[in-house]
Every structure is written in structure tokens, then in C-alpha cells.
Short mmCIF file of C-alpha atoms and ligand atoms in Angstrom, two decimals:
data_model
loop_
_atom_site.label_atom_id
_atom_site.label_comp_id
_atom_site.label_asym_id
_atom_site.label_seq_id
_atom_site.Cartn_x
_atom_site.Cartn_y
_atom_site.Cartn_z
CA MET N 1408 -17.18 -1.86 18.38
CA SER N 1409 -19.11 -4.19 16.09
CA LYS N 1410 -20.34 -2.79 12.79
CA LEU N 1411 -23.13 -5.41 12.64
CA THR N 1412 -25.76 -2.99 13.86
CA ILE N 1413 -28.16 -3.75 10.99
CA LEU N 1414 -28.28 -7.30 12.24
CA ASP N 1415 -28.95 -6.03 15.77
CA ASN N 1416 -31.91 -4.07 14.46
CA LEU N 1417 -33.22 -7.22 12.87
CA SER N 1418 -33.00 -8.84 16.32
CA TRP N 1419 -30.28 -11.24 15.45
CA ARG N 1420 -29.68 -13.15 18.62
CA GLY N 1421 -26.44 -13.40 20.52
CA SER N 1422 -23.99 -11.75 22.84
CA ASP N 1423 -20.39 -10.66 22.76
CA LYS N 1424 -20.29 -10.35 18.99
CA ILE N 1425 -21.90 -13.72 18.34
CA TYR N 1426 -24.84 -13.38 16.00
CA SER N 1427 -27.17 -16.08 14.84
CA LEU N 1428 -30.52 -16.36 13.13
CA PRO N 1429 -31.77 -19.83 13.97
CA TRP N 1430 -35.27 -19.72 12.51
CA LEU N 1431 -34.24 -19.63 8.84
CA ARG N 1432 -33.04 -22.35 6.49
CA ASN N 1433 -29.43 -21.76 7.37
CA ARG N 1434 -28.05 -20.77 10.69
CA ILE N 1435 -25.18 -18.32 10.52
CA GLU N 1436 -23.11 -17.35 13.48
CA PHE N 1437 -20.82 -14.33 13.40
CA SER N 1438 -18.10 -14.14 16.00
CA ALA N 1439 -15.31 -11.78 16.98
CA ASP N 1440 -14.54 -13.53 20.26
CA PRO N 1441 -11.21 -15.47 20.24
CA ASN N 1442 -12.51 -17.94 22.85
CA ARG N 1443 -15.55 -18.79 20.75
CA VAL N 1444 -13.38 -19.09 17.62
CA LYS N 1445 -11.07 -21.44 19.53
CA GLU N 1446 -14.02 -23.48 20.83
CA PHE N 1447 -15.40 -23.79 17.29
CA ALA N 1448 -11.98 -24.77 15.87
CA LYS N 1449 -11.25 -27.34 18.57
CA GLU N 1450 -14.57 -29.10 19.05
CA SER N 1451 -14.59 -30.97 15.69
CA ALA N 1452 -13.30 -30.76 12.12
CA PHE N 1453 -14.59 -27.95 9.91
CA THR N 1454 -14.33 -27.00 6.28
CA ARG N 1455 -14.95 -23.97 4.06
CA SER N 1456 -18.58 -22.86 4.43
CA GLN N 1457 -21.13 -22.92 1.64
CA LEU N 1458 -21.87 -19.25 2.26
CA THR N 1459 -18.19 -18.37 1.73
CA ILE N 1460 -18.00 -20.55 -1.37
CA ASP N 1461 -21.05 -18.81 -2.73
CA LEU N 1462 -19.53 -15.42 -2.02
CA LEU N 1463 -16.20 -16.35 -3.55
CA THR N 1464 -17.71 -17.97 -6.61
CA ARG N 1465 -19.63 -14.86 -7.49
CA PHE N 1466 -16.71 -12.57 -6.87
CA HIS N 1467 -14.14 -14.86 -8.50
CA LEU N 1468 -16.20 -15.99 -11.44
CA SER N 1469 -14.81 -19.52 -11.21
CA ASN N 1470 -16.60 -22.50 -9.64
CA ASN N 1471 -13.48 -24.57 -10.04
CA SER N 1472 -10.41 -23.11 -8.34
CA ILE N 1473 -8.79 -24.47 -5.13
CA VAL N 1474 -10.62 -21.96 -3.03
CA VAL N 1475 -14.11 -23.23 -3.89
CA SER N 1476 -13.28 -26.94 -4.31
CA HIS N 1477 -13.93 -29.72 -1.79
CA ASP N 1478 -11.24 -30.60 0.77
CA GLU N 1479 -9.76 -33.64 -0.97
CA HIS N 1480 -9.18 -31.84 -4.29
CA ALA N 1481 -7.90 -28.73 -2.51
CA HIS N 1482 -5.32 -30.77 -0.54
CA PHE N 1483 -4.12 -32.53 -3.67
CA LEU N 1484 -3.47 -29.16 -5.35
CA ARG N 1485 -2.22 -27.34 -2.24
CA GLU N 1486 0.52 -29.89 -1.75
CA ARG N 1487 1.79 -29.42 -5.33
CA PHE N 1488 1.41 -25.65 -5.16
CA SER N 1489 3.67 -25.35 -2.11
CA ARG N 1490 6.56 -26.91 -4.08
CA CYS N 1491 6.38 -24.14 -6.72
CA LEU N 1492 6.72 -21.09 -4.45
CA PRO N 1493 9.74 -18.83 -5.14
CA LYS N 1494 12.82 -19.35 -2.95
CA LYS N 1495 13.15 -16.92 -0.02
CA GLU N 1496 16.15 -15.15 -1.58
CA ALA N 1497 14.08 -14.26 -4.70
CA TYR N 1498 11.61 -11.99 -2.87
CA PRO N 1499 13.76 -8.81 -2.58
CA GLU N 1500 14.13 -8.71 -6.37
CA ILE N 1501 10.46 -9.55 -7.06
CA SER N 1502 9.26 -6.81 -4.66
CA GLN N 1503 11.72 -4.25 -5.98
CA GLU N 1504 10.65 -4.91 -9.56
CA LEU N 1505 6.98 -4.60 -8.59
CA ILE N 1506 7.50 -1.26 -6.84
CA ASP N 1507 9.75 0.17 -9.56
CA ARG N 1508 7.16 -0.70 -12.20
CA LEU N 1509 4.36 0.75 -10.07
CA PHE N 1510 6.12 4.06 -9.46
CA CYS N 1511 7.34 4.39 -13.03
CA SER N 1512 3.81 3.85 -14.34
CA MET N 1513 2.45 6.47 -11.91
CA ASN N 1514 5.17 9.01 -12.64
CA ASP N 1515 4.21 11.45 -15.36
CA GLY N 1516 6.66 14.14 -14.27
CA SER N 1517 4.02 16.13 -12.41
CA THR N 1518 4.20 16.21 -8.59
CA ASN N 1519 0.54 17.19 -8.24
CA GLU N 1520 -0.94 14.26 -10.06
CA GLU N 1521 -3.07 12.14 -7.72
CA HIS N 1522 -3.34 8.41 -8.24
CA HIS N 1523 -5.78 5.84 -6.89
CA LEU N 1524 -3.27 3.45 -5.47
CA SER N 1525 -5.54 0.35 -5.25
CA SER N 1526 -6.28 0.16 -8.96
CA GLU N 1527 -2.65 0.85 -9.93
CA LEU N 1528 -1.49 -1.82 -7.49
CA ILE N 1529 -3.95 -4.48 -8.66
CA ARG N 1530 -2.58 -4.13 -12.19
CA GLU N 1531 1.09 -4.44 -11.19
CA VAL N 1532 0.51 -7.13 -8.54
CA TYR N 1533 -1.44 -9.15 -11.08
CA ILE N 1534 1.45 -9.01 -13.59
CA SER N 1535 3.89 -9.86 -10.80
CA LEU N 1536 1.80 -12.85 -9.61
CA LEU N 1537 1.44 -14.17 -13.15
CA GLU N 1538 5.19 -13.98 -13.67
CA ASN N 1539 6.41 -15.12 -10.28
CA MET N 1540 3.72 -17.22 -8.66
CA LEU N 1541 1.99 -18.77 -11.65
CA GLY N 1542 5.42 -18.78 -13.31
CA ALA N 1543 4.34 -17.61 -16.76
CA ASN N 1544 6.22 -15.85 -19.54
CA LEU N 1545 3.86 -13.09 -20.62
CA SER N 1546 3.63 -11.88 -24.20
CA THR N 1547 3.80 -8.12 -24.85
CA GLU N 1548 0.22 -8.34 -26.12
CA LEU N 1549 -0.98 -9.76 -22.82
CA ILE N 1550 0.97 -7.20 -20.75
CA GLN N 1551 -0.51 -4.41 -22.87
CA HIS N 1552 -4.02 -5.80 -22.39
CA ILE N 1553 -3.49 -5.86 -18.60
CA LYS N 1554 -2.14 -2.31 -18.67
CA ASP N 1555 -5.20 -1.14 -20.60
CA THR N 1556 -7.64 -2.86 -18.21
CA LYS N 1557 -9.31 -0.74 -15.53
CA PHE N 1558 -9.23 -2.64 -12.24
CA LYS N 1559 -12.02 -1.51 -9.95
CA PRO N 1560 -12.38 -3.36 -6.66
CA GLY N 1561 -16.06 -4.08 -5.99
CA SER N 1562 -18.49 -6.69 -4.70
CA ARG N 1563 -21.82 -6.93 -2.95
CA PRO N 1564 -21.75 -6.08 0.81
CA VAL N 1565 -21.01 -9.19 2.85
CA HIS N 1566 -23.89 -8.70 5.32
CA LEU N 1567 -26.30 -8.63 2.44
CA GLU N 1568 -24.76 -11.85 1.13
CA GLY N 1569 -25.26 -13.40 4.58
CA LEU N 1570 -28.89 -12.39 4.68
CA MET N 1571 -29.50 -13.58 1.13
CA PHE N 1572 -27.93 -16.89 2.02
CA ALA N 1573 -30.03 -17.24 5.16
CA PHE N 1574 -33.18 -16.53 3.13
CA SER N 1575 -32.02 -18.99 0.42
CA LEU N 1576 -31.84 -16.23 -2.17
CA GLN N 1577 -28.64 -17.67 -3.58
CA LEU N 1578 -30.42 -20.71 -5.07
CA PRO N 1579 -30.59 -21.12 -8.90
CA GLY N 1580 -34.37 -20.54 -8.90
CA VAL N 1581 -33.88 -16.89 -7.95
CA SER N 1582 -30.67 -16.26 -9.86
CA LEU N 1583 -32.41 -14.17 -12.53
CA MET N 1584 -33.73 -11.78 -9.88
CA ARG N 1585 -30.33 -11.73 -8.26
CA ASN N 1586 -28.61 -10.91 -11.53
CA ILE N 1587 -31.02 -8.04 -12.15
CA VAL N 1588 -30.37 -6.63 -8.65
CA ASP N 1589 -26.62 -7.03 -9.22
CA PHE N 1590 -26.80 -5.26 -12.53
CA VAL N 1591 -28.73 -2.34 -11.08
CA TYR N 1592 -26.95 -1.94 -7.73
CA PHE N 1593 -23.64 -3.81 -7.79
CA ARG N 1594 -22.06 -3.13 -11.13
CA GLY N 1595 -18.57 -3.33 -9.59
CA GLU N 1596 -19.01 -7.05 -9.02
CA HIS N 1597 -20.48 -7.54 -12.47
CA TYR N 1598 -17.54 -5.66 -13.99
CA THR N 1599 -14.94 -7.68 -12.04
CA ARG N 1600 -16.48 -10.91 -13.30
CA LYS N 1601 -16.41 -9.61 -16.87
CA ILE N 1602 -12.73 -8.66 -16.84
CA ALA N 1603 -11.82 -11.86 -14.96
CA LYS N 1604 -13.35 -13.92 -17.74
CA GLU N 1605 -11.50 -11.99 -20.44
CA LEU N 1606 -8.16 -12.15 -18.63
CA GLU N 1607 -8.53 -15.88 -17.92
CA LYS N 1608 -9.03 -16.46 -21.65
CA LEU N 1609 -6.00 -14.36 -22.61
CA VAL N 1610 -3.66 -15.91 -20.03
CA ASP N 1611 -4.72 -19.35 -21.24
CA LYS N 1612 -3.95 -18.35 -24.83
CA HIS N 1613 -0.81 -16.20 -24.49
CA ALA N 1614 1.14 -17.33 -21.39
CA THR N 1615 3.84 -20.01 -21.64
CA PRO N 1616 5.17 -21.79 -18.54
CA LYS N 1617 8.61 -21.33 -16.99
CA ASP N 1618 10.40 -24.55 -15.95
CA GLY N 1619 9.11 -26.07 -12.71
CA SER N 1620 6.43 -23.38 -12.37
CA TRP N 1621 2.89 -23.71 -11.00
CA LEU N 1622 1.63 -23.14 -14.55
CA SER N 1623 3.71 -26.07 -15.86
CA VAL N 1624 2.36 -28.30 -13.05
CA LEU N 1625 -1.22 -27.29 -13.87
CA LEU N 1626 -0.71 -28.00 -17.56
CA GLU N 1627 0.78 -31.42 -16.74
CA LEU N 1628 -2.12 -32.28 -14.43
CA LYS N 1629 -4.54 -31.26 -17.18
CA GLU N 1630 -2.68 -33.42 -19.76
CA GLU N 1631 -2.77 -36.41 -17.37
CA GLY N 1632 -6.51 -35.92 -16.85
CA LYS N 1633 -6.03 -35.22 -13.11
CA ILE N 1634 -7.73 -31.85 -13.39
CA THR N 1635 -10.37 -30.74 -15.86
CA HIS N 1636 -10.03 -27.81 -18.25
CA PRO N 1637 -12.44 -25.65 -16.17
CA GLN N 1638 -10.39 -26.48 -13.05
CA TYR N 1639 -7.21 -25.44 -14.85
CA ARG N 1640 -8.86 -22.18 -15.98
CA GLY N 1641 -10.15 -21.64 -12.44
CA GLU N 1642 -6.57 -21.63 -11.12
CA LEU N 1643 -5.63 -18.98 -13.70
CA THR N 1644 -8.42 -16.77 -12.39
CA SER N 1645 -7.19 -17.34 -8.83
CA MET N 1646 -4.18 -15.19 -9.70
CA LEU N 1647 -6.42 -12.21 -10.46
CA VAL N 1648 -8.43 -12.70 -7.31
CA SER N 1649 -5.28 -13.10 -5.21
CA SER N 1650 -3.94 -9.88 -6.65
CA PHE N 1651 -6.94 -8.08 -5.08
CA SER N 1652 -6.05 -9.46 -1.61
CA LEU N 1653 -2.35 -8.70 -1.85
CA SER N 1654 -2.97 -5.26 -3.38
CA SER N 1655 -5.33 -4.35 -0.57
CA ALA N 1656 -2.63 -5.25 2.00
CA LEU N 1657 0.12 -3.41 0.08
CA CYS N 1658 -2.12 -0.37 -0.42
CA SER N 1659 -2.83 -0.06 3.32
CA MET N 1660 0.84 -0.62 4.10
CA LEU N 1661 2.05 2.10 1.70
CA LEU N 1662 -0.50 4.59 3.06
CA CYS N 1663 0.54 3.75 6.65
CA ILE N 1664 4.25 4.27 5.96
CA ALA N 1665 3.46 7.52 4.13
CA VAL N 1666 1.73 8.77 7.31
CA LEU N 1667 4.14 7.32 9.88
CA GLU N 1668 7.48 8.50 8.53
CA GLU N 1669 9.25 7.85 11.86
CA TYR N 1670 9.04 4.12 11.08
CA VAL N 1671 11.31 4.54 8.04
CA ILE N 1672 14.32 4.93 10.34
CA LYS N 1673 13.05 2.30 12.80
CA ILE N 1674 12.74 -0.21 9.94
CA ARG N 1675 16.24 0.59 8.69
CA GLU N 1676 17.71 0.17 12.16
CA ASN N 1677 15.82 -2.84 13.51
CA GLU N 1678 15.72 -6.06 11.49
CA LYS N 1679 12.47 -7.17 13.18
CA MET N 1680 10.51 -3.96 12.70
CA ALA N 1681 9.48 -4.55 9.07
CA ARG N 1682 7.74 -7.81 10.02
CA CYS N 1683 6.06 -6.11 13.03
CA PHE N 1684 4.82 -3.27 10.79
CA VAL N 1685 3.40 -5.77 8.27
CA SER N 1686 1.66 -7.72 11.08
CA GLU N 1687 0.10 -4.53 12.42
CA VAL N 1688 -1.12 -3.53 8.93
CA LEU N 1689 -2.73 -6.96 8.56
CA ARG N 1690 -4.31 -6.66 12.01
CA LEU N 1691 -5.96 -3.28 11.45
CA TYR N 1692 -6.44 -3.50 7.69
CA SER N 1693 -7.09 -7.18 6.97
CA PRO N 1694 -8.00 -7.53 3.29
CA PHE N 1695 -10.69 -10.07 4.26
CA ARG N 1696 -13.03 -8.59 6.83
CA ARG N 1697 -14.99 -11.83 7.23
CA PHE N 1698 -14.69 -15.41 6.09
CA GLY N 1699 -16.45 -18.58 7.18
CA TYR N 1700 -16.40 -22.26 8.02
CA GLU N 1701 -18.94 -25.01 8.12
CA LYS N 1702 -19.61 -28.15 10.09
CA LYS N 1703 -22.02 -30.37 8.29
CA GLY N 1704 -25.03 -31.72 10.16
CA THR N 1705 -24.51 -29.76 13.34
CA TRP N 1706 -27.68 -27.81 12.80
CA GLU N 1707 -30.80 -28.73 10.90
CA LYS N 1708 -34.07 -26.87 10.61
CA ARG N 1709 -36.02 -29.64 12.31
CA ASN N 1710 -33.42 -30.28 14.93
CA LYS N 1711 -32.42 -26.88 16.17
CA SER N 1712 -29.63 -26.66 18.64
CA ALA N 1713 -28.87 -23.46 20.46
CA THR N 1714 -25.17 -24.16 20.82
CA THR N 1715 -23.91 -25.29 17.44
CA ALA N 1716 -23.58 -23.47 14.14
CA THR N 1717 -23.83 -24.57 10.54
CA ASP N 1718 -22.03 -21.53 9.16
CA PHE N 1719 -19.49 -19.87 11.35
CA MET N 1720 -18.31 -16.49 10.09
CA VAL N 1721 -15.22 -15.03 11.72
CA SER N 1722 -15.69 -11.29 11.80
CA LEU N 1723 -12.02 -10.57 11.36
CA SER N 1724 -12.12 -6.79 11.45
CA ASP N 1725 -13.86 -6.96 14.85
CA LEU N 1726 -11.74 -9.86 16.13
CA HIS N 1727 -8.57 -7.88 15.39
CA ARG N 1728 -10.01 -4.85 17.19
CA ASN N 1729 -11.54 -6.73 20.12
CA GLU N 1730 -10.56 -4.78 23.24
CA LYS N 1731 -10.69 -7.92 25.38
CA ALA N 1732 -7.98 -9.47 23.21
CA TRP N 1733 -5.82 -6.46 22.28
CA LYS N 1734 -4.44 -3.58 24.35
CA ASP N 1735 -5.36 -0.25 22.71
CA PRO N 1736 -6.82 -2.11 19.72
CA GLU N 1737 -7.44 1.00 17.60
CA LYS N 1738 -3.85 2.22 17.96
CA PHE N 1739 -1.40 1.49 15.14
CA TYR N 1740 1.47 0.14 17.21
CA PRO N 1741 3.75 -2.35 15.39
CA GLU N 1742 5.94 -2.75 18.49
CA ARG N 1743 3.18 -4.89 20.07
CA PHE N 1744 4.34 -7.72 17.79
CA LEU N 1745 7.81 -7.71 19.41
CA THR N 1746 6.18 -9.51 22.37
CA PRO N 1747 6.51 -13.28 21.81
CA GLY N 1748 3.18 -15.12 21.47
CA ILE N 1749 1.13 -11.91 21.10
CA ALA N 1750 -0.64 -13.25 17.99
CA GLY N 1751 -1.59 -16.63 19.53
CA GLY N 1752 -4.93 -17.76 20.96
CA TYR N 1753 -7.12 -17.36 17.84
CA LYS N 1754 -7.17 -13.58 18.05
CA TYR N 1755 -5.08 -12.93 14.94
CA LEU N 1756 -6.17 -14.73 11.75
CA PRO N 1757 -5.52 -12.55 8.66
CA PHE N 1758 -4.94 -15.68 6.57
CA GLY N 1759 -7.68 -17.83 8.12
CA MET N 1760 -7.18 -21.05 10.08
CA GLY N 1761 -7.20 -24.82 9.66
CA ASN N 1762 -6.44 -26.92 6.62
CA ARG N 1763 -8.08 -24.49 4.16
CA SER N 1764 -6.16 -21.44 5.32
CA CYS N 1765 -4.50 -19.19 2.73
CA ILE N 1766 -1.87 -20.86 0.54
CA GLY N 1767 -0.52 -17.45 -0.47
CA ARG N 1768 0.39 -16.58 3.15
CA SER N 1769 4.18 -16.90 3.00
CA TYR N 1770 4.33 -15.34 -0.47
CA SER N 1771 2.27 -12.36 0.67
CA ILE N 1772 4.18 -11.84 3.91
CA GLN N 1773 7.53 -12.01 2.11
CA MET N 1774 6.31 -9.60 -0.56
CA MET N 1775 5.07 -7.14 2.06
CA ILE N 1776 8.23 -7.29 4.19
CA ASN N 1777 10.57 -6.92 1.24
CA THR N 1778 8.50 -4.12 -0.31
CA LEU N 1779 8.53 -2.23 2.96
CA LYS N 1780 12.29 -2.69 3.42
CA TYR N 1781 12.86 -1.41 -0.12
CA ILE N 1782 10.60 1.63 0.35
CA CYS N 1783 12.42 2.45 3.61
CA SER N 1784 15.92 1.90 2.20
CA GLU N 1785 18.28 4.78 1.45
CA SER N 1786 18.46 3.71 -2.19
CA PHE N 1787 14.71 4.21 -2.73
CA ALA N 1788 14.37 7.02 -5.25
CA TRP N 1789 10.75 8.11 -4.66
CA LYS N 1790 8.70 9.91 -2.05
CA LEU N 1791 5.11 9.03 -1.22
CA ARG N 1792 2.87 11.92 -0.30
CA LEU N 1793 -0.77 11.95 0.77
CA PRO N 1794 -3.04 14.72 -0.54
CA LYS N 1795 -3.42 17.63 1.91
CA GLU N 1796 -7.07 16.83 2.59
CA TYR N 1797 -6.48 13.09 2.96
CA ASN N 1798 -9.56 11.41 4.40
CA GLY N 1799 -8.01 9.10 7.03
CA ASN N 1800 -8.90 8.47 10.69
CA HIS N 1801 -7.95 10.87 13.52
CA GLU N 1802 -4.26 9.84 13.26
CA GLY N 1803 -4.30 10.25 9.48
CA LEU N 1804 -4.20 6.49 8.89
CA PRO N 1805 -6.34 4.85 6.19
CA ILE N 1806 -9.93 3.79 6.85
CA PRO N 1807 -10.87 0.49 5.18
CA ILE N 1808 -14.10 0.12 3.20
CA SER N 1809 -16.58 -1.84 5.25
CA GLY N 1810 -18.85 -4.64 4.10
CA ARG N 1811 -16.85 -5.71 1.03
CA LEU N 1812 -15.38 -9.15 0.46
CA VAL N 1813 -11.89 -7.71 -0.02
CA SER N 1814 -11.68 -4.33 1.65
CA PHE N 1815 -9.64 -1.39 0.38
CA PRO N 1816 -8.90 1.96 2.04
CA VAL N 1817 -11.73 4.47 1.48
CA ASP N 1818 -9.27 7.14 0.43
CA ASP N 1819 -6.41 5.62 -1.54
CA ARG N 1820 -5.20 8.79 -3.28
CA ILE N 1821 -1.48 9.32 -3.34
CA ASN N 1822 1.10 11.65 -4.96
CA ILE N 1823 4.59 10.53 -5.76
CA CYS N 1824 7.72 12.42 -6.68
CA SER N 1825 11.25 11.35 -7.46
CA LEU N 1826 13.96 12.37 -4.97
C1 HEM J 693 -2.18 -10.28 2.12
C2 HEM J 693 -2.70 -11.06 1.18
C3 HEM J 693 -3.69 -12.16 1.43
C4 HEM J 693 -4.60 -12.34 2.46
C5 HEM J 693 -4.82 -11.44 3.67
C6 HEM J 693 -5.31 -13.58 2.20
C7 HEM J 693 -6.29 -14.10 3.02
C8 HEM J 693 -6.95 -15.29 2.79
C9 HEM J 693 -8.00 -15.83 3.63
C10 HEM J 693 -8.55 -15.14 4.89
C11 HEM J 693 -8.38 -17.00 3.10
C12 HEM J 693 -9.48 -17.92 3.64
C13 HEM J 693 -8.81 -18.86 4.63
C14 HEM J 693 -9.73 -19.78 5.37
O1 HEM J 693 -10.86 -20.00 4.95
O2 HEM J 693 -9.29 -20.29 6.43
C15 HEM J 693 -7.56 -17.23 1.92
C16 HEM J 693 -7.64 -18.35 1.13
C17 HEM J 693 -6.88 -18.55 0.00
N1 HEM J 693 -5.91 -17.71 -0.49
FE1 HEM J 693 -5.32 -15.97 0.30
N2 HEM J 693 -4.83 -14.13 1.03
C18 HEM J 693 -3.84 -13.30 0.55
C19 HEM J 693 -3.09 -13.49 -0.60
C20 HEM J 693 -3.14 -14.60 -1.38
C21 HEM J 693 -2.29 -14.83 -2.53
C22 HEM J 693 -1.20 -13.88 -3.05
C23 HEM J 693 -2.67 -16.02 -3.05
C24 HEM J 693 -2.05 -16.62 -4.28
C25 HEM J 693 -1.94 -17.86 -4.54
C26 HEM J 693 -3.76 -16.55 -2.24
C27 HEM J 693 -4.43 -17.74 -2.47
C28 HEM J 693 -5.42 -18.25 -1.66
C29 HEM J 693 -6.10 -19.52 -1.93
C30 HEM J 693 -5.88 -20.44 -3.14
C31 HEM J 693 -6.99 -19.72 -0.86
C32 HEM J 693 -7.92 -20.92 -0.68
C33 HEM J 693 -7.18 -22.04 0.03
C34 HEM J 693 -8.05 -23.29 0.22
O3 HEM J 693 -9.24 -23.20 0.07
O4 HEM J 693 -7.51 -24.38 0.52
N3 HEM J 693 -4.01 -15.66 -1.24
N4 HEM J 693 -6.71 -16.17 1.75
#
């Protein structure tokens, strides 16, 4: 079940999907066992791990956004952020607008035209997040720039990041070598950082805040000297990065509903089914395949302990497919979420856990549910079609890319036609 076979070959120690390498500078434990995750979460307080921060910083460009900041600063911003989220009744309109724009931009009148859904989605989700979550009025110039930008999901494989971290290859002394390797082998990551920088600059220059928006709060905090200019810019970049996560989830969801047409009627007829479908998409196709936590001082090179971990990586894609935790884990079966409590017990964590879990959780879930309901409604004017030779799994469902920070389906090609 585990895809961590390279680590097995390197004799990483452990059992039941727990991997550790205790003889290096950093000890990293990978786990896909809900009981071990629970034990880790309960035994003492934890925070975001340095390995994850390192990963996110390189992918995100910014060293300053909530996601990479220390707990105290993150809590201060998280609390303010939660007051700026759209009201529940706004989501149907936001989702409908997003989907209409997406389909209109993909529709060129030809039914045979194939589109790579991920890249198209990232563009539209990014505009939607800027307008509705950041709360910015966007100039036509900025919208045009976003429309002209090619969004290509890409980053260095996460296992490689883990190994580099364990061998201390993330330290500034070796950054030149690392940049050369990145340039030669991982241009996707290099490219993402380049466009992130450009977009951050343009949003800063051309976006004006709506009343009471997250952008207006950030500008106020900057004026009052409570956040620095780089921290403010870091939060602007967060919107781009978040659009990758939400686009990945929406992409998998649209491909799943295109394959499983019988759920269109089920979703129309049963109020609860849209949420169940979304939960099942996030179980099998979690945008984040791994993320990690840290407990300071629990393991030191000179004071090795066999039972505690410095970095604890939750291997989400394996946790969500762990056959000890889930019945028929590989089967796409949204109805499983009709059973109360099915997601409890640390076996279902698409948005992480603890006090640094995802702040975009409710926004994302509402966007997914309302998008799905709209796509399944009788008034929806488009049809999604997969190419004849679609490269999915044995049931025709998407296969996610492995080893990436934010994973996307391997084959994301889609045709659309108006009804
Ligand atoms: C389906 C879409 C999404 C998924 C699956 C997702 C998943 C995650 C995960 C796994 C984490 C790490 C949690 C942890 O370490 O415990 C995270 C953190 C975070 N996410 Fe999301 N995310 C999504 C969408 C969004 C959106 C739309 C936003 C927009 C604001 C967002 C903002 C953040 C931020 C700011 C953090 C860091 C929170 C902190 O460090 O305190 N995410 N997300």
C-alpha cells in the first residue's frame, strides 16, 4: 500500500508505515497509522515542522505568510482572518460565477477541443480567491495579466525534500548547489516561484480593498506597524498558493463526477450526498499527500530516543487508504460518509490537525459542495466529457500525481460542450 518503497530500499527503519532515519541530523518519522497519529497528537503540543516550512517556503516563494510563521503570529492573523470569510449564503453565487467563467473560457465552439483542467482551474480559482477571499477589486489590467499567465503545477518530489532535509542539504551553505539542481531538474518549481513573485507585485500595485475584506485588514495592520511589508506581501502570495490546493480538489471532483454520472441524480435527490461526495474526493484525492509537525527537543543527535520524533510527517495519501482504518479503501464510495463518526479517530485529515490546521477549510468545503450542486443541477448548461482514451484507474477515476507537494490528477484532460 505504501509508496515509500525508495525509503525501504534505503533501510529506513520502522513498521506499519512508520519510517524513521535516526542516525542523521534530523529524525523524520512518516506515518499512515491513525493510532500513531493520535498518539503523537495527544502526547504533547506540536507545531508546524521545519521540514514542512522549508518545503512550503520554496514552493510558495514567501518566508512571511501565515503558513510559515511561528505560532503566536499565525494565531494573531488567523483570528482576524476568520472574521473576513464570506457568509454561508454567498457561496452558491461565488461557485456559480467561478464555474461559468471556467466553462466560458474553455468553450471555443469546438466539441473536440481538449483542455488541461488543472491549469484552467488554477487561473479561475486564483481570480475568485482574490475577489472573494482576499476581498480585492481587480483592475482589468490585472485580470488580463492573470489570464495571460500559464499556470503549471510543479514542485520537487516530497521524498527527495525529506532526504535533503535529513542530510541538511537545505542549509544556506548548499543553496547554490540546490538552485543549480532545481534549475536543471525541477523547472516547474522555479517557474511557479517566478510567476508568484510577479503576481504578488501586481496584486500589491493594482488591487483595491472591498469594505471589511481580508485585504483591508492586512493594509490596516501594515499601517499600524503590526505586520511588516514582507509579511503583507506574503499573505498576497498565499492566495496563489491556496488556489493550487483548491484547484487540485476541484479538478479531481469534476473528473470524478464526469466518470460517475449516476451521482448527478443522487446529488439532486439527497441533500447530504454532495457533502459525502466532496468528503470522498478529499479522502482519495487529497491535494496534500503529506504534511508535517514538530516537537522541539524530543530528539537530539546526542540523545537519541527510539520512541519520539522530531519531524512527524503524516502520509495522508496512505492514511486515507489504510485498509485497517477504511473498508474497501480503494473504492470511491461517497455513501460511507453517511455513517456518523466515520471520519473520526485521526484517520481523515485532508486539512491537517491541531492549531495550525488549514484556515481555508470551510471556504474550500463550501466552494466544493456548491460547485458540485451547481454542476449537478438541471439548470447547468454544459456537459463534461473525458477523452476516449482517458488514463484513469481501473474504474476510470483519476490517478493523482505522486510525490508532489500539491498533487494533481495525472490525466486532467477534459472536453466540454454546451447542452
Ligand atoms: C481543498 C483545498 C485545501 C486543502 C486540502 C488544504 C489543506 C491544507 C493543509 C493539509 C494544511 C496544513 C495543515 C496542518 O499543518 O495541520 C493547510 C494549511 C493552510 N491552508 Fe489550506 N488547504 C486548502 C485550501 C486552502 C485555501 C482556499 C486557503 C485560503 C486561505 C488555505 C490557506 C491555508 C493556510 C493559510 C494554511 C496555514 C495555516 C497555519 O499555518 O496556521 N488553504 N491547508
